[in-house]
Amino acid sequence: MPSLKLSNLFRRNADRRSLKERASDLRASIGALNRPATPQFAPGSAEAKAAWRDACHQHSIRALPLHDCPELDHPTGGAWTTRELMRAMETGEITVTEFARLQPIASLRELRFAEIAHELRIGELFALAHADEYPAKAEADPVLAAIAASENAEAAMTAFAASTEGRRLTDAERSQEDVIERDQRATRAAAWATVPTTAEGRAALARYVASQAELTFGPDWQAKVRQEFCGDPFLALLAAVEAATRDGA
């Protein structure tokens, strides 16, 4: 097979387009990336796997000429890459002159490989074909939303109490207070009933337990909890959960 004459690709064309024209083309091509003309297959589907196999076959055919590049023959076999050339120049294996001659050829060769892979959607199709080999994105722990709802209800009650402090409530305000109290009870019950599914959720629940105990017993809640039945086991369990979540268990 005839060798690839990459040096011919560096010749300037007499009617080469201006920088402004090429910049305009680049903007248009980038904009086109947001409007894919090719179908996207379902992750892990038979269609995605077939498309991946076909892309690999086409890549082998189109990239074959790039492997025959005597200008870049490496002393130990294979072809020089831009990274290997840089390392060789730094260690004195090749001279600066040799690097300056070979680097543009190696860079263009790698660019052609990248263009072929881009045109054939190699990266995209690989991910879609092998989707089953990667973990799915973890959904948010449901306890986080439950705790947030409860904390919002607590904040609403705190704000209401501050706005009515030192005076008698009107009938409308008493009705409003009843609504807020019902919301407090309901959201607390929902938080207690929700089982964490992640370390983040367990850590949040441990903090929520401590905050609820402080709301009930005050700043010295730990001392008061110890006076209650099962107080010490409760504190021991809470400490264990906090330690485990710190360790990422």
Short mmCIF file of C-alpha atoms in Angstrom, two decimals:
data_model
loop_
_atom_site.label_atom_id
_atom_site.label_comp_id
_atom_site.label_asym_id
_atom_site.label_seq_id
_atom_site.Cartn_x
_atom_site.Cartn_y
_atom_site.Cartn_z
CA MET A 1 0.00 0.00 0.00
CA PRO A 2 1.46 3.44 -0.88
CA SER A 3 2.55 5.49 2.11
CA LEU A 4 0.54 8.49 3.26
CA LYS A 5 2.17 11.71 2.07
CA LEU A 6 1.15 14.00 4.90
CA SER A 7 3.65 16.63 3.79
CA ASN A 8 1.45 17.41 0.78
CA LEU A 9 -1.31 18.48 3.14
CA PHE A 10 0.75 21.43 4.36
CA ARG A 11 1.02 23.17 0.98
CA ARG A 12 -0.75 26.51 0.85
CA ASN A 13 -3.55 26.91 -1.64
CA ALA A 14 -3.49 30.05 -3.75
CA ASP A 15 -7.18 30.67 -3.20
CA ARG A 16 -7.05 29.94 0.52
CA ARG A 17 -10.06 31.43 2.33
CA SER A 18 -9.59 34.39 4.63
CA LEU A 19 -9.41 34.06 8.40
CA LYS A 20 -12.76 35.86 8.72
CA GLU A 21 -14.43 33.39 6.36
CA ARG A 22 -12.99 30.40 8.20
CA ALA A 23 -14.09 31.85 11.54
CA SER A 24 -17.61 32.18 10.18
CA ASP A 25 -17.57 28.54 9.05
CA LEU A 26 -16.34 27.47 12.48
CA ARG A 27 -19.19 29.29 14.23
CA ALA A 28 -21.68 27.66 11.89
CA SER A 29 -20.24 24.19 12.46
CA ILE A 30 -20.31 24.64 16.25
CA GLY A 31 -23.92 25.77 16.05
CA ALA A 32 -24.74 22.67 14.05
CA LEU A 33 -23.57 20.50 16.95
CA ASN A 34 -26.72 21.48 18.79
CA ARG A 35 -28.86 20.14 15.94
CA PRO A 36 -27.82 16.49 15.52
CA ALA A 37 -28.80 15.16 12.10
CA THR A 38 -28.17 11.55 13.07
CA PRO A 39 -30.44 9.49 15.33
CA GLN A 40 -29.45 8.75 18.91
CA PHE A 41 -30.03 5.16 19.88
CA ALA A 42 -31.45 4.00 23.20
CA PRO A 43 -28.63 3.21 25.67
CA GLY A 44 -27.81 -0.50 25.65
CA SER A 45 -30.16 -1.26 22.77
CA ALA A 46 -29.44 -3.73 20.00
CA GLU A 47 -29.48 -0.82 17.54
CA ALA A 48 -26.79 1.01 19.52
CA LYS A 49 -24.58 -2.09 19.65
CA ALA A 50 -24.99 -2.70 15.91
CA ALA A 51 -24.17 0.94 15.15
CA TRP A 52 -21.07 0.70 17.35
CA ARG A 53 -19.83 -2.41 15.53
CA ASP A 54 -20.38 -0.77 12.16
CA ALA A 55 -18.57 2.39 13.30
CA CYS A 56 -15.57 0.32 14.42
CA HIS A 57 -15.47 -1.43 11.04
CA GLN A 58 -15.64 1.86 9.17
CA HIS A 59 -12.98 3.36 11.43
CA SER A 60 -10.59 0.50 10.64
CA ILE A 61 -11.07 1.04 6.90
CA ARG A 62 -10.74 4.83 6.94
CA ALA A 63 -7.82 4.96 9.36
CA LEU A 64 -5.78 2.24 7.66
CA PRO A 65 -3.77 4.63 5.41
CA LEU A 66 -2.72 6.64 8.47
CA HIS A 67 -0.82 3.66 9.84
CA ASP A 68 1.55 3.65 6.85
CA CYS A 69 3.54 6.81 7.55
CA PRO A 70 7.30 6.25 7.09
CA GLU A 71 8.03 9.90 7.98
CA LEU A 72 7.11 9.05 11.57
CA ASP A 73 8.75 5.63 11.91
CA HIS A 74 9.85 5.17 15.52
CA PRO A 75 13.24 3.47 16.17
CA THR A 76 11.57 0.83 18.35
CA GLY A 77 8.60 0.33 16.05
CA GLY A 78 5.31 2.10 15.54
CA ALA A 79 5.00 5.79 14.81
CA TRP A 80 6.04 8.89 16.70
CA THR A 81 3.24 10.72 18.51
CA THR A 82 3.32 14.39 19.46
CA ARG A 83 3.65 13.44 23.13
CA GLU A 84 6.53 11.05 22.45
CA LEU A 85 8.29 13.65 20.33
CA MET A 86 8.06 16.24 23.10
CA ARG A 87 9.41 13.77 25.64
CA ALA A 88 12.24 12.76 23.28
CA MET A 89 13.24 16.38 22.72
CA GLU A 90 13.23 17.06 26.46
CA THR A 91 15.51 14.08 27.13
CA GLY A 92 17.83 14.80 24.21
CA GLU A 93 16.83 11.73 22.23
CA ILE A 94 16.05 13.97 19.25
CA THR A 95 17.19 17.47 18.41
CA VAL A 96 15.00 20.57 18.29
CA THR A 97 15.38 20.56 14.52
CA GLU A 98 14.12 16.99 14.30
CA PHE A 99 11.21 17.85 16.58
CA ALA A 100 10.27 20.88 14.48
CA ARG A 101 10.26 18.71 11.35
CA LEU A 102 8.28 15.78 12.75
CA GLN A 103 5.84 17.46 15.15
CA PRO A 104 3.59 19.01 12.45
CA ILE A 105 3.35 15.67 10.65
CA ALA A 106 2.49 13.79 13.86
CA SER A 107 0.01 16.48 14.88
CA LEU A 108 -1.77 16.32 11.52
CA ARG A 109 -1.87 12.52 11.66
CA GLU A 110 -3.49 12.64 15.10
CA LEU A 111 -5.92 15.27 13.87
CA ARG A 112 -7.00 12.97 11.04
CA PHE A 113 -7.56 10.13 13.51
CA ALA A 114 -9.68 12.46 15.66
CA GLU A 115 -11.68 13.67 12.66
CA ILE A 116 -12.49 10.11 11.61
CA ALA A 117 -13.56 9.22 15.16
CA HIS A 118 -15.73 12.34 15.32
CA GLU A 119 -17.39 11.76 11.98
CA LEU A 120 -18.19 8.15 12.91
CA ARG A 121 -19.46 9.17 16.40
CA ILE A 122 -17.05 6.68 18.00
CA GLY A 123 -17.22 8.11 21.52
CA GLU A 124 -20.99 8.57 21.51
CA LEU A 125 -21.74 5.12 20.10
CA PHE A 126 -19.31 3.42 22.49
CA ALA A 127 -21.14 4.91 25.49
CA LEU A 128 -24.56 3.98 24.12
CA ALA A 129 -23.53 0.43 23.19
CA HIS A 130 -21.87 -0.24 26.57
CA ALA A 131 -24.39 1.62 28.73
CA ASP A 132 -25.10 -1.47 30.85
CA GLU A 133 -21.47 -1.52 32.03
CA TYR A 134 -21.74 1.85 33.78
CA PRO A 135 -23.70 2.74 36.92
CA ALA A 136 -26.86 4.73 36.48
CA LYS A 137 -26.97 8.22 37.97
CA ALA A 138 -28.12 7.86 41.62
CA GLU A 139 -31.48 9.46 42.38
CA ALA A 140 -31.71 11.98 45.22
CA ASP A 141 -32.27 10.39 48.62
CA PRO A 142 -36.00 10.78 49.42
CA VAL A 143 -35.27 11.64 53.06
CA LEU A 144 -33.63 14.89 51.96
CA ALA A 145 -36.90 16.26 50.57
CA ALA A 146 -38.83 15.03 53.60
CA ILE A 147 -36.42 16.76 55.99
CA ALA A 148 -36.51 19.96 53.93
CA ALA A 149 -40.32 20.04 54.11
CA SER A 150 -40.23 19.57 57.88
CA GLU A 151 -37.61 22.27 58.36
CA ASN A 152 -39.69 24.67 56.26
CA ALA A 153 -42.68 24.01 58.51
CA GLU A 154 -40.55 24.60 61.63
CA ALA A 155 -39.27 27.86 60.15
CA ALA A 156 -42.83 28.93 59.39
CA MET A 157 -43.83 28.37 63.01
CA THR A 158 -40.78 30.25 64.29
CA ALA A 159 -41.60 33.22 62.06
CA PHE A 160 -45.26 33.15 63.10
CA ALA A 161 -44.39 33.04 66.81
CA ALA A 162 -42.01 35.96 66.42
CA SER A 163 -44.66 38.03 64.64
CA THR A 164 -47.25 37.50 67.41
CA GLU A 165 -45.01 37.53 70.47
CA GLY A 166 -46.28 39.51 73.47
CA ARG A 167 -49.94 39.85 72.44
CA ARG A 168 -53.14 37.89 72.18
CA LEU A 169 -53.89 36.17 68.89
CA THR A 170 -56.84 37.13 66.78
CA ASP A 171 -59.27 34.47 65.62
CA ALA A 172 -57.69 34.54 62.18
CA GLU A 173 -54.23 34.14 63.69
CA ARG A 174 -55.37 31.19 65.80
CA SER A 175 -56.66 29.51 62.66
CA GLN A 176 -53.36 30.22 60.95
CA GLU A 177 -51.47 28.77 63.91
CA ASP A 178 -53.55 25.59 63.72
CA VAL A 179 -52.68 25.17 60.06
CA ILE A 180 -48.97 25.62 60.73
CA GLU A 181 -49.07 23.15 63.64
CA ARG A 182 -50.79 20.53 61.49
CA ASP A 183 -48.13 21.04 58.83
CA GLN A 184 -45.44 20.63 61.48
CA ARG A 185 -46.86 17.33 62.68
CA ALA A 186 -47.43 15.98 59.18
CA THR A 187 -43.99 16.84 57.86
CA ARG A 188 -42.29 15.47 60.99
CA ALA A 189 -44.17 12.21 60.62
CA ALA A 190 -43.19 12.02 56.95
CA ALA A 191 -39.51 12.56 57.80
CA TRP A 192 -39.59 9.84 60.48
CA ALA A 193 -41.28 7.44 58.07
CA THR A 194 -38.78 7.96 55.23
CA VAL A 195 -35.84 5.54 55.15
CA PRO A 196 -32.54 7.03 53.86
CA THR A 197 -31.02 5.34 50.83
CA THR A 198 -27.59 7.02 50.79
CA ALA A 199 -24.82 8.03 53.18
CA GLU A 200 -25.78 11.65 52.53
CA GLY A 201 -29.35 10.89 53.57
CA ARG A 202 -28.28 9.08 56.74
CA ALA A 203 -26.08 12.03 57.72
CA ALA A 204 -28.95 14.44 57.10
CA LEU A 205 -31.32 12.31 59.18
CA ALA A 206 -28.83 12.23 62.06
CA ARG A 207 -28.65 16.03 62.01
CA TYR A 208 -32.42 16.23 61.81
CA VAL A 209 -32.79 13.98 64.86
CA ALA A 210 -30.46 16.25 66.82
CA SER A 211 -32.31 19.39 65.72
CA GLN A 212 -35.69 17.92 66.67
CA ALA A 213 -34.34 16.90 70.08
CA GLU A 214 -33.10 20.45 70.62
CA LEU A 215 -36.50 21.86 69.65
CA THR A 216 -38.13 19.59 72.22
CA PHE A 217 -35.67 19.77 75.12
CA GLY A 218 -33.67 22.95 74.47
CA PRO A 219 -29.91 23.54 74.08
CA ASP A 220 -29.05 21.02 76.82
CA TRP A 221 -31.07 18.33 75.09
CA GLN A 222 -28.45 15.60 75.47
CA ALA A 223 -28.50 15.82 79.27
CA LYS A 224 -32.29 15.77 79.32
CA VAL A 225 -32.51 12.89 76.85
CA ARG A 226 -30.36 10.79 79.20
CA GLN A 227 -33.05 11.18 81.84
CA GLU A 228 -35.63 9.61 79.54
CA PHE A 229 -36.20 5.90 79.04
CA CYS A 230 -33.73 4.54 76.47
CA GLY A 231 -31.96 7.90 76.43
CA ASP A 232 -28.45 6.45 76.52
CA PRO A 233 -29.10 3.87 73.76
CA PHE A 234 -30.65 6.62 71.66
CA LEU A 235 -27.57 8.84 72.02
CA ALA A 236 -25.26 5.90 71.34
CA LEU A 237 -27.15 5.03 68.16
CA LEU A 238 -27.10 8.66 67.01
CA ALA A 239 -23.34 8.87 67.60
CA ALA A 240 -22.81 5.64 65.66
CA VAL A 241 -24.80 6.94 62.68
CA GLU A 242 -22.87 10.20 62.68
CA ALA A 243 -19.54 8.35 62.77
CA ALA A 244 -20.54 5.98 59.99
CA THR A 245 -21.67 8.79 57.70
CA ARG A 246 -18.43 10.66 58.29
CA ASP A 247 -16.55 7.56 57.11
CA GLY A 248 -18.79 7.27 54.03
CA ALA A 249 -20.41 4.00 55.11
#
